[in-house]
mmCIF file of C-alpha atoms in Angstrom:
data_model
loop_
_atom_site.group_PDB
_atom_site.id
_atom_site.type_symbol
_atom_site.label_atom_id
_atom_site.label_comp_id
_atom_site.label_asym_id
_atom_site.label_seq_id
_atom_site.Cartn_x
_atom_site.Cartn_y
_atom_site.Cartn_z
ATOM 1 C CA MET A 782 0.642 -0.177 -0.146
ATOM 2 C CA ILE A 783 2.652 2.278 1.416
ATOM 3 C CA ALA A 784 4.970 1.611 -2.135
ATOM 4 C CA GLY A 785 0.916 2.268 -4.274
ATOM 5 C CA ALA A 786 0.552 5.541 -2.490
ATOM 6 C CA ILE A 787 4.491 6.426 -3.538
ATOM 7 C CA ILE A 788 3.711 5.419 -7.299
ATOM 8 C CA ILE A 789 0.286 7.559 -7.458
ATOM 9 C CA TYR A 790 1.089 10.473 -5.866
ATOM 10 C CA PRO A 791 4.815 10.864 -5.447
ATOM 11 C CA GLU A 792 4.890 14.857 -5.163
ATOM 12 C CA ARG A 793 3.607 14.473 -1.908
ATOM 13 C CA TYR A 794 5.134 11.627 -0.074
ATOM 14 C CA ILE A 795 8.233 12.515 -1.717
ATOM 15 C CA THR A 796 8.479 15.474 0.040
ATOM 16 C CA SER A 797 7.095 14.087 3.673
ATOM 17 C CA CYS A 798 10.661 11.160 2.941
ATOM 18 C CA LEU A 799 12.310 14.699 2.411
ATOM 19 C CA GLN A 800 10.738 16.390 5.024
ATOM 20 C CA GLY A 801 11.314 13.640 7.596
ATOM 21 C CA PHE A 802 15.109 13.619 7.185
ATOM 22 C CA LEU A 803 15.332 18.018 7.337
ATOM 23 C CA MET A 804 13.359 17.027 10.771
ATOM 24 C CA TRP A 805 16.116 14.341 12.237
ATOM 25 C CA ALA A 806 18.741 16.940 10.733
ATOM 26 C CA GLU A 807 17.797 19.813 12.283
ATOM 27 C CA CYS A 808 16.131 17.696 15.589
ATOM 28 C CA VAL A 809 17.807 14.542 16.170
ATOM 29 C CA LEU A 810 21.277 15.064 14.801
ATOM 30 C CA PRO A 811 22.700 18.145 16.899
ATOM 31 C CA SER A 812 21.662 15.952 20.137
ATOM 32 C CA LEU A 813 21.472 12.646 19.711
ATOM 33 C CA PHE A 814 25.001 11.784 18.034
ATOM 34 C CA PRO A 815 27.663 13.799 20.675
ATOM 35 C CA PHE A 816 25.664 12.025 23.338
ATOM 36 C CA MET A 817 25.893 8.404 21.537
ATOM 37 C CA VAL A 818 30.015 8.903 21.317
ATOM 38 C CA ILE A 819 30.349 10.206 24.604
ATOM 39 C CA THR A 820 28.437 6.960 25.600
ATOM 40 C CA LEU A 821 29.675 4.576 24.007
ATOM 41 C CA ILE A 822 33.440 5.455 24.629
ATOM 42 C CA MET A 823 32.391 5.582 28.667
ATOM 43 C CA ILE A 824 31.311 2.140 28.414
ATOM 44 C CA LYS A 825 33.542 0.752 26.292
ATOM 45 C CA SER A 826 36.314 2.075 27.847
ATOM 46 C CA GLY A 827 34.749 0.609 31.359
ATOM 47 C CA PHE A 828 34.580 4.212 32.922
ATOM 48 C CA ALA A 829 31.386 4.416 32.859
ATOM 49 C CA ASP A 830 31.528 1.257 35.493
ATOM 50 C CA LYS A 831 33.655 2.916 37.460
ATOM 51 C CA ALA A 832 31.828 6.485 37.740
ATOM 52 C CA SER A 833 28.393 4.393 38.627
ATOM 53 C CA LEU A 834 29.360 3.165 42.026
ATOM 54 C CA PRO A 835 28.621 6.121 43.774
ATOM 55 C CA LEU A 836 24.820 6.073 42.777
ATOM 56 C CA LYS A 837 24.620 3.175 44.793
ATOM 57 C CA LYS A 838 21.976 3.882 47.166
ATOM 58 C CA VAL A 839 19.939 6.248 44.710
ATOM 59 C CA THR A 840 19.383 3.027 41.984
ATOM 60 C CA GLY A 841 18.658 0.943 44.984
ATOM 61 C CA LEU A 842 15.424 2.310 45.129
ATOM 62 C CA PHE A 843 14.522 1.230 41.867
ATOM 63 C CA ARG A 844 16.042 -2.294 42.829
ATOM 64 C CA LEU A 845 19.202 -1.368 39.936
ATOM 65 C CA PRO A 846 22.959 -1.977 39.705
ATOM 66 C CA PRO A 847 24.752 1.086 39.892
ATOM 67 C CA SER A 848 25.241 1.268 36.489
ATOM 68 C CA ALA A 849 21.442 2.246 35.767
ATOM 69 C CA ALA A 850 22.176 6.043 36.320
ATOM 70 C CA VAL A 851 24.171 6.250 34.285
ATOM 71 C CA CYS A 852 21.500 4.906 31.233
ATOM 72 C CA PHE A 853 19.453 7.552 32.542
ATOM 73 C CA ILE A 854 21.727 10.351 32.627
ATOM 74 C CA ILE A 855 22.362 9.917 28.692
ATOM 75 C CA SER A 856 18.767 9.218 28.511
ATOM 76 C CA ILE A 857 17.412 12.349 29.773
ATOM 77 C CA CYS A 858 20.598 14.498 28.538
ATOM 78 C CA SER A 859 20.406 12.684 24.453
ATOM 79 C CA GLY A 860 16.776 11.867 23.853
ATOM 80 C CA TYR A 861 15.183 8.569 22.164
ATOM 81 C CA PRO A 862 17.082 6.226 21.496
ATOM 82 C CA ALA A 863 20.409 7.056 23.592
ATOM 83 C CA GLY A 864 19.034 5.340 26.525
ATOM 84 C CA SER A 865 17.774 2.077 24.834
ATOM 85 C CA LYS A 866 21.399 2.050 22.982
ATOM 86 C CA CYS A 867 22.787 2.082 26.392
ATOM 87 C CA VAL A 868 20.866 -0.226 28.391
ATOM 88 C CA LEU A 869 21.467 -2.875 25.635
ATOM 89 C CA GLU A 870 25.514 -1.986 25.629
ATOM 90 C CA PHE A 871 25.859 -2.588 29.854
ATOM 91 C CA TYR A 872 23.596 -6.047 29.162
ATOM 92 C CA GLU A 873 25.557 -7.015 26.345
ATOM 93 C CA LYS A 874 28.630 -6.368 29.072
ATOM 94 C CA GLY A 875 26.955 -8.205 31.429
ATOM 95 C CA CYS A 876 26.768 -5.793 33.933
ATOM 96 C CA LEU A 877 22.602 -5.689 33.363
ATOM 97 C CA SER A 878 20.176 -8.890 34.130
ATOM 98 C CA SER A 879 16.975 -8.748 31.830
ATOM 99 C CA LYS A 880 15.077 -8.046 34.955
ATOM 100 C CA ASP A 881 17.543 -5.226 34.801
ATOM 101 C CA ALA A 882 16.982 -4.374 31.185
ATOM 102 C CA LYS A 883 12.936 -4.738 31.755
ATOM 103 C CA LYS A 884 13.108 -2.170 34.395
ATOM 104 C CA LEU A 885 15.200 -0.061 32.835
ATOM 105 C CA SER A 886 13.347 -0.043 29.687
ATOM 106 C CA VAL A 887 10.816 2.490 31.392
ATOM 107 C CA LEU A 888 13.305 4.688 32.749
ATOM 108 C CA CYS A 889 15.466 5.345 30.514
ATOM 109 C CA SER A 890 13.020 6.044 27.253
ATOM 110 C CA THR A 891 12.588 9.773 27.779
ATOM 111 C CA SER A 892 13.370 12.781 25.277
ATOM 112 C CA GLY A 893 16.191 15.237 26.136
ATOM 113 C CA PRO A 894 15.520 19.016 27.361
ATOM 114 C CA LEU A 895 17.103 20.367 23.483
ATOM 115 C CA PHE A 896 14.652 19.137 21.685
ATOM 116 C CA ILE A 897 11.296 19.317 23.857
ATOM 117 C CA ILE A 898 12.837 22.961 25.335
ATOM 118 C CA GLY A 899 14.200 24.084 21.708
ATOM 119 C CA THR A 900 12.505 22.202 19.147
ATOM 120 C CA VAL A 901 9.182 21.577 20.421
ATOM 121 C CA GLY A 902 8.772 24.681 23.025
ATOM 122 C CA VAL A 903 10.637 27.412 21.029
ATOM 123 C CA LYS A 904 10.839 26.382 18.014
ATOM 124 C CA MET A 905 7.351 24.618 17.533
ATOM 125 C CA PHE A 906 5.023 26.987 20.084
ATOM 126 C CA GLY A 907 7.248 30.120 20.400
ATOM 127 C CA ASN A 908 7.709 29.377 23.621
ATOM 128 C CA LYS A 909 10.030 28.271 26.020
ATOM 129 C CA SER A 910 7.856 28.107 29.077
ATOM 130 C CA ALA A 911 5.477 25.322 27.728
ATOM 131 C CA GLY A 912 8.967 23.863 26.699
ATOM 132 C CA TRP A 913 9.744 23.683 29.958
ATOM 133 C CA GLN A 914 6.153 22.274 30.931
ATOM 134 C CA ILE A 915 6.102 19.541 28.974
ATOM 135 C CA LEU A 916 10.069 18.698 30.234
ATOM 136 C CA ILE A 917 8.994 18.909 33.839
ATOM 137 C CA ALA A 918 6.085 16.436 33.365
ATOM 138 C CA HIS A 919 7.887 14.570 31.286
ATOM 139 C CA PHE A 920 10.162 13.749 33.701
ATOM 140 C CA ALA A 921 8.249 13.824 36.463
ATOM 141 C CA SER A 922 5.561 10.550 34.550
ATOM 142 C CA VAL A 923 8.708 8.649 33.263
ATOM 143 C CA LEU A 924 9.988 8.326 36.821
ATOM 144 C CA LEU A 925 6.746 7.701 38.607
ATOM 145 C CA ILE A 926 5.582 4.744 36.694
ATOM 146 C CA ALA A 927 8.969 3.880 36.833
ATOM 147 C CA LEU A 928 9.543 3.734 40.349
ATOM 148 C CA ALA A 929 6.184 2.884 40.930
ATOM 149 C CA LEU A 930 6.852 -0.694 38.839
ATOM 150 C CA ALA A 931 10.032 -0.859 40.308
ATOM 151 C CA LEU A 932 8.567 -1.198 44.472
ATOM 152 C CA PHE A 933 6.441 -4.223 43.711
ATOM 153 C CA SER A 934 8.774 -6.065 41.194
ATOM 154 C CA LYS A 935 11.279 -8.333 42.791
ATOM 155 C CA LYS A 936 14.862 -7.427 43.887
ATOM 156 C CA GLU A 937 17.335 -9.346 41.749
ATOM 157 C CA GLU A 938 19.983 -11.529 43.274
ATOM 158 C CA LYS A 939 21.491 -12.738 40.787
ATOM 159 C CA PRO A 940 25.190 -11.593 40.823
ATOM 160 C CA ARG A 941 25.705 -9.250 37.801
ATOM 161 C CA LEU A 942 29.245 -10.040 35.524
ATOM 162 C CA GLN A 943 31.913 -7.314 35.440
ATOM 163 C CA ARG A 944 33.726 -7.988 32.064
ATOM 164 C CA GLU A 945 37.069 -5.775 30.523
ATOM 165 C CA PRO A 946 36.612 -2.905 28.375
ATOM 166 C CA VAL A 947 36.765 -3.774 25.240
ATOM 167 C CA LYS A 948 39.890 -3.972 23.526
ATOM 168 C CA GLY A 949 40.898 -2.744 20.100
ATOM 169 C CA ASN A 950 40.833 0.291 17.665
ATOM 170 C CA LEU A 951 38.098 2.411 20.600
ATOM 171 C CA LEU A 952 37.980 5.255 18.920
ATOM 172 C CA TYR A 953 37.075 3.949 15.310
ATOM 173 C CA ASP A 954 34.307 1.078 16.849
ATOM 174 C CA THR A 955 32.863 4.243 18.853
ATOM 175 C CA PHE A 956 32.291 6.114 16.234
ATOM 176 C CA TYR A 957 31.275 3.352 13.709
ATOM 177 C CA SER A 958 28.699 2.698 15.973
ATOM 178 C CA ALA A 959 27.311 5.776 16.840
ATOM 179 C CA VAL A 960 26.991 6.460 12.911
ATOM 180 C CA ILE A 961 25.283 3.725 11.916
ATOM 181 C CA SER A 962 22.896 3.581 15.423
ATOM 182 C CA VAL A 963 22.282 7.676 14.505
ATOM 183 C CA ALA A 964 21.620 7.232 10.906
ATOM 184 C CA VAL A 965 19.560 3.940 11.777
ATOM 185 C CA ALA A 966 17.280 6.752 13.272
ATOM 186 C CA GLY A 967 17.027 9.125 10.557
ATOM 187 C CA GLY A 968 15.720 6.289 8.389
ATOM 188 C CA PHE A 969 13.226 5.971 10.780
ATOM 189 C CA ILE A 970 11.967 9.360 11.386
ATOM 190 C CA ALA A 971 11.801 9.716 7.388
ATOM 191 C CA PHE A 972 9.872 6.181 6.523
ATOM 192 C CA PHE A 973 6.994 7.162 9.550
ATOM 193 C CA ALA A 974 6.894 10.419 8.433
ATOM 194 C CA VAL A 975 5.591 9.104 5.174
ATOM 195 C CA THR A 976 3.611 6.103 6.447
ATOM 196 C CA ALA A 977 1.652 8.757 8.908
ATOM 197 C CA GLN A 978 0.786 11.092 5.554
ATOM 198 C CA ILE A 979 -0.354 8.175 3.772
ATOM 199 C CA MET A 980 -2.515 6.458 6.827
ATOM 200 C CA SER A 981 -3.749 9.817 7.233
ATOM 201 C CA ASP A 982 -4.921 10.526 3.345
ATOM 202 C CA PHE A 983 -6.150 6.872 3.489
ATOM 203 C CA ASP A 984 -8.183 8.170 6.860
ATOM 204 C CA PHE A 985 -6.274 4.872 8.371
ATOM 205 C CA LEU A 986 -5.862 7.000 11.355
ATOM 206 C CA ILE A 987 -10.138 7.814 11.257
ATOM 207 C CA VAL A 988 -10.409 6.043 14.817
ATOM 208 C CA PHE A 989 -6.970 8.292 16.342
ATOM 209 C CA GLU A 990 -8.815 10.665 15.228
ATOM 210 C CA LYS A 991 -12.685 10.087 16.753
ATOM 211 C CA PHE A 992 -10.860 9.699 19.891
ATOM 212 C CA PHE A 993 -9.098 12.692 20.379
ATOM 213 C CA ALA A 994 -12.035 14.795 19.461
ATOM 214 C CA MET A 995 -13.609 14.228 21.973
ATOM 215 C CA PHE A 996 -11.078 15.993 23.652
ATOM 216 C CA THR A 997 -10.128 19.473 21.293
ATOM 217 C CA ASP A 998 -10.952 20.386 17.950
ATOM 218 C CA GLY A 999 -10.838 19.045 14.941
ATOM 219 C CA GLN A 1000 -7.100 20.214 13.802
ATOM 220 C CA SER A 1001 -5.456 19.293 16.743
ATOM 221 C CA ALA A 1002 -6.998 15.712 16.918
ATOM 222 C CA LYS A 1003 -5.552 14.892 13.355
ATOM 223 C CA ALA A 1004 -2.238 16.007 14.535
ATOM 224 C CA ALA A 1005 -2.171 14.262 17.579
ATOM 225 C CA ALA A 1006 -3.229 10.629 15.402
ATOM 226 C CA LEU A 1007 -0.875 11.890 13.132
ATOM 227 C CA GLY A 1008 1.510 11.978 16.116
ATOM 228 C CA LEU A 1009 0.697 8.242 17.145
ATOM 229 C CA VAL A 1010 2.879 7.370 14.203
ATOM 230 C CA GLU A 1011 5.788 9.837 14.247
ATOM 231 C CA MET A 1012 5.997 12.162 17.351
ATOM 232 C CA THR A 1013 7.674 15.022 15.497
ATOM 233 C CA ILE A 1014 5.428 15.657 12.634
ATOM 234 C CA GLY A 1015 2.088 15.131 15.497
ATOM 235 C CA CYS A 1016 4.204 18.580 17.618
ATOM 236 C CA ARG A 1017 4.344 20.402 14.703
ATOM 237 C CA LYS A 1018 1.229 20.353 13.129
ATOM 238 C CA LEU A 1019 -0.482 20.748 17.219
ATOM 239 C CA SER A 1020 2.043 24.017 17.088
ATOM 240 C CA ALA A 1021 0.553 24.983 13.958
ATOM 241 C CA ALA A 1022 -3.369 24.352 15.486
ATOM 242 C CA GLN A 1023 -2.601 26.035 18.432
ATOM 243 C CA GLY A 1024 -6.277 24.424 20.228
ATOM 244 C CA GLY A 1025 -6.696 24.383 23.538
ATOM 245 C CA LEU A 1026 -4.769 21.589 24.625
ATOM 246 C CA SER A 1027 -1.921 21.396 21.997
ATOM 247 C CA ILE A 1028 0.516 21.680 24.909
ATOM 248 C CA PRO A 1029 -1.263 18.570 27.530
ATOM 249 C CA LEU A 1030 -1.309 16.568 23.532
ATOM 250 C CA ALA A 1031 2.361 17.225 22.665
ATOM 251 C CA GLY A 1032 3.030 15.723 26.428
ATOM 252 C CA PHE A 1033 1.485 12.886 25.394
ATOM 253 C CA LEU A 1034 3.328 12.181 22.231
ATOM 254 C CA ILE A 1035 6.521 13.217 23.076
ATOM 255 C CA THR A 1036 6.381 10.789 26.337
ATOM 256 C CA PHE A 1037 4.081 7.523 24.345
ATOM 257 C CA GLY A 1038 7.310 8.213 21.204
ATOM 258 C CA GLY A 1039 4.334 7.289 18.205
ATOM 259 C CA VAL A 1040 5.490 3.893 16.460
ATOM 260 C CA SER A 1041 8.590 5.807 15.014
ATOM 261 C CA ILE A 1042 10.437 6.003 17.960
ATOM 262 C CA LEU A 1043 8.999 3.260 19.601
ATOM 263 C CA MET A 1044 10.142 0.758 16.594
ATOM 264 C CA GLN A 1045 13.471 2.677 17.325
ATOM 265 C CA GLN A 1046 13.882 1.349 20.803
ATOM 266 C CA LEU A 1047 12.724 -1.995 21.011
ATOM 267 C CA ALA A 1048 15.548 -2.598 17.679
ATOM 268 C CA TYR A 1049 17.536 -2.114 21.430
ATOM 269 C CA PHE A 1050 15.387 -3.245 23.875
ATOM 270 C CA SER A 1051 13.725 -6.644 22.657
ATOM 271 C CA LYS A 1052 17.697 -7.777 22.548
ATOM 272 C CA ALA A 1053 17.770 -7.027 25.940
ATOM 273 C CA GLY A 1054 14.767 -9.355 26.699
ATOM 274 C CA VAL A 1055 12.092 -6.898 27.156
ATOM 275 C CA LYS A 1056 8.465 -7.990 25.813
ATOM 276 C CA THR A 1057 6.862 -5.102 22.906
ATOM 277 C CA LEU A 1058 3.125 -5.328 24.911
ATOM 278 C CA TYR A 1059 4.826 -4.528 27.709
ATOM 279 C CA PHE A 1060 7.294 -1.758 26.872
ATOM 280 C CA ILE A 1061 3.977 -0.391 25.034
ATOM 281 C CA GLY A 1062 1.057 -0.460 27.804
ATOM 282 C CA VAL A 1063 3.828 1.156 30.277
ATOM 283 C CA LYS A 1064 4.580 4.079 27.440
ATOM 284 C CA ILE A 1065 0.881 4.315 27.219
ATOM 285 C CA LEU A 1066 0.482 4.477 31.257
ATOM 286 C CA GLN A 1067 3.439 7.181 31.069
ATOM 287 C CA ALA A 1068 2.209 9.415 28.539
ATOM 288 C CA THR A 1069 -1.568 9.477 30.278
ATOM 289 C CA LEU A 1070 -0.334 11.229 33.071
ATOM 290 C CA CYS A 1071 2.339 13.340 31.374
ATOM 291 C CA PHE A 1072 -1.071 14.564 29.901
ATOM 292 C CA LEU A 1073 -2.942 14.788 33.186
ATOM 293 C CA ILE A 1074 0.198 16.654 34.592
ATOM 294 C CA LEU A 1075 -0.144 19.338 32.108
ATOM 295 C CA LEU A 1076 -3.838 19.849 32.356
ATOM 296 C CA LEU A 1077 -2.614 20.347 35.965
ATOM 297 C CA ILE A 1078 -0.423 22.365 35.154
ATOM 298 C CA GLY A 1079 -2.291 25.270 32.983
ATOM 299 C CA ALA A 1080 -5.291 24.820 35.231
#
């Protein structure tokens, strides 16, 4: 269907693909690539293991090993999908068990301040304070749900294996891995930008549009439905709609991530044993909580 739509309406959907790559170059590449390189150097060199030890008491609240703190810090600083990549790196090093990865998948699944404040707040909504509101609600919802789940989980008693740092050409391996990861993220964004537009044009998102229309105007509802497929496009269209619930809906989309970002993260998390339905279910809970927090802030 997607291929057929592109063949029939190439001028429309090739433009959507280009817009997807432009959004990646403007919104994702500048914040993701440097942090991805730093993350991989820290992990592969073994420095992250030592740096995380002072945070043992904090990670203990979530019943996680100290290395979990590094993953979370990378996630909140850089944004999707750096946190998931970091979790997989520690898992493959033997520092995290599959149960640890499961708990970390919902904690290290955040966007970053550069995107939320700079891109969404300033560039899209023209309101820096709106960006700060979304950022606070986003981090709070992720932390609260992750903490609640951790409190009801059993503590992992199995000792974690600490492997030797990776030998070889550290810089080359790091940059190669970072470039591939960031390029793949761009491919996801461009592909789902086209997919979202096609699904909207052929009314495949009509159910979601009607659902959101129960709370907001038609233009904002359509934007939110698009965002369920590709989050960045949804946020941009919500800012253009300027509906009464545009900011809470943007917070919902950013926290949920949309199909594009969910697939990017699951590409890493699934290798660490994280179940798809569990991860998506928790993301819906976090996104809903973020929406409610923003409603209260804006009330």
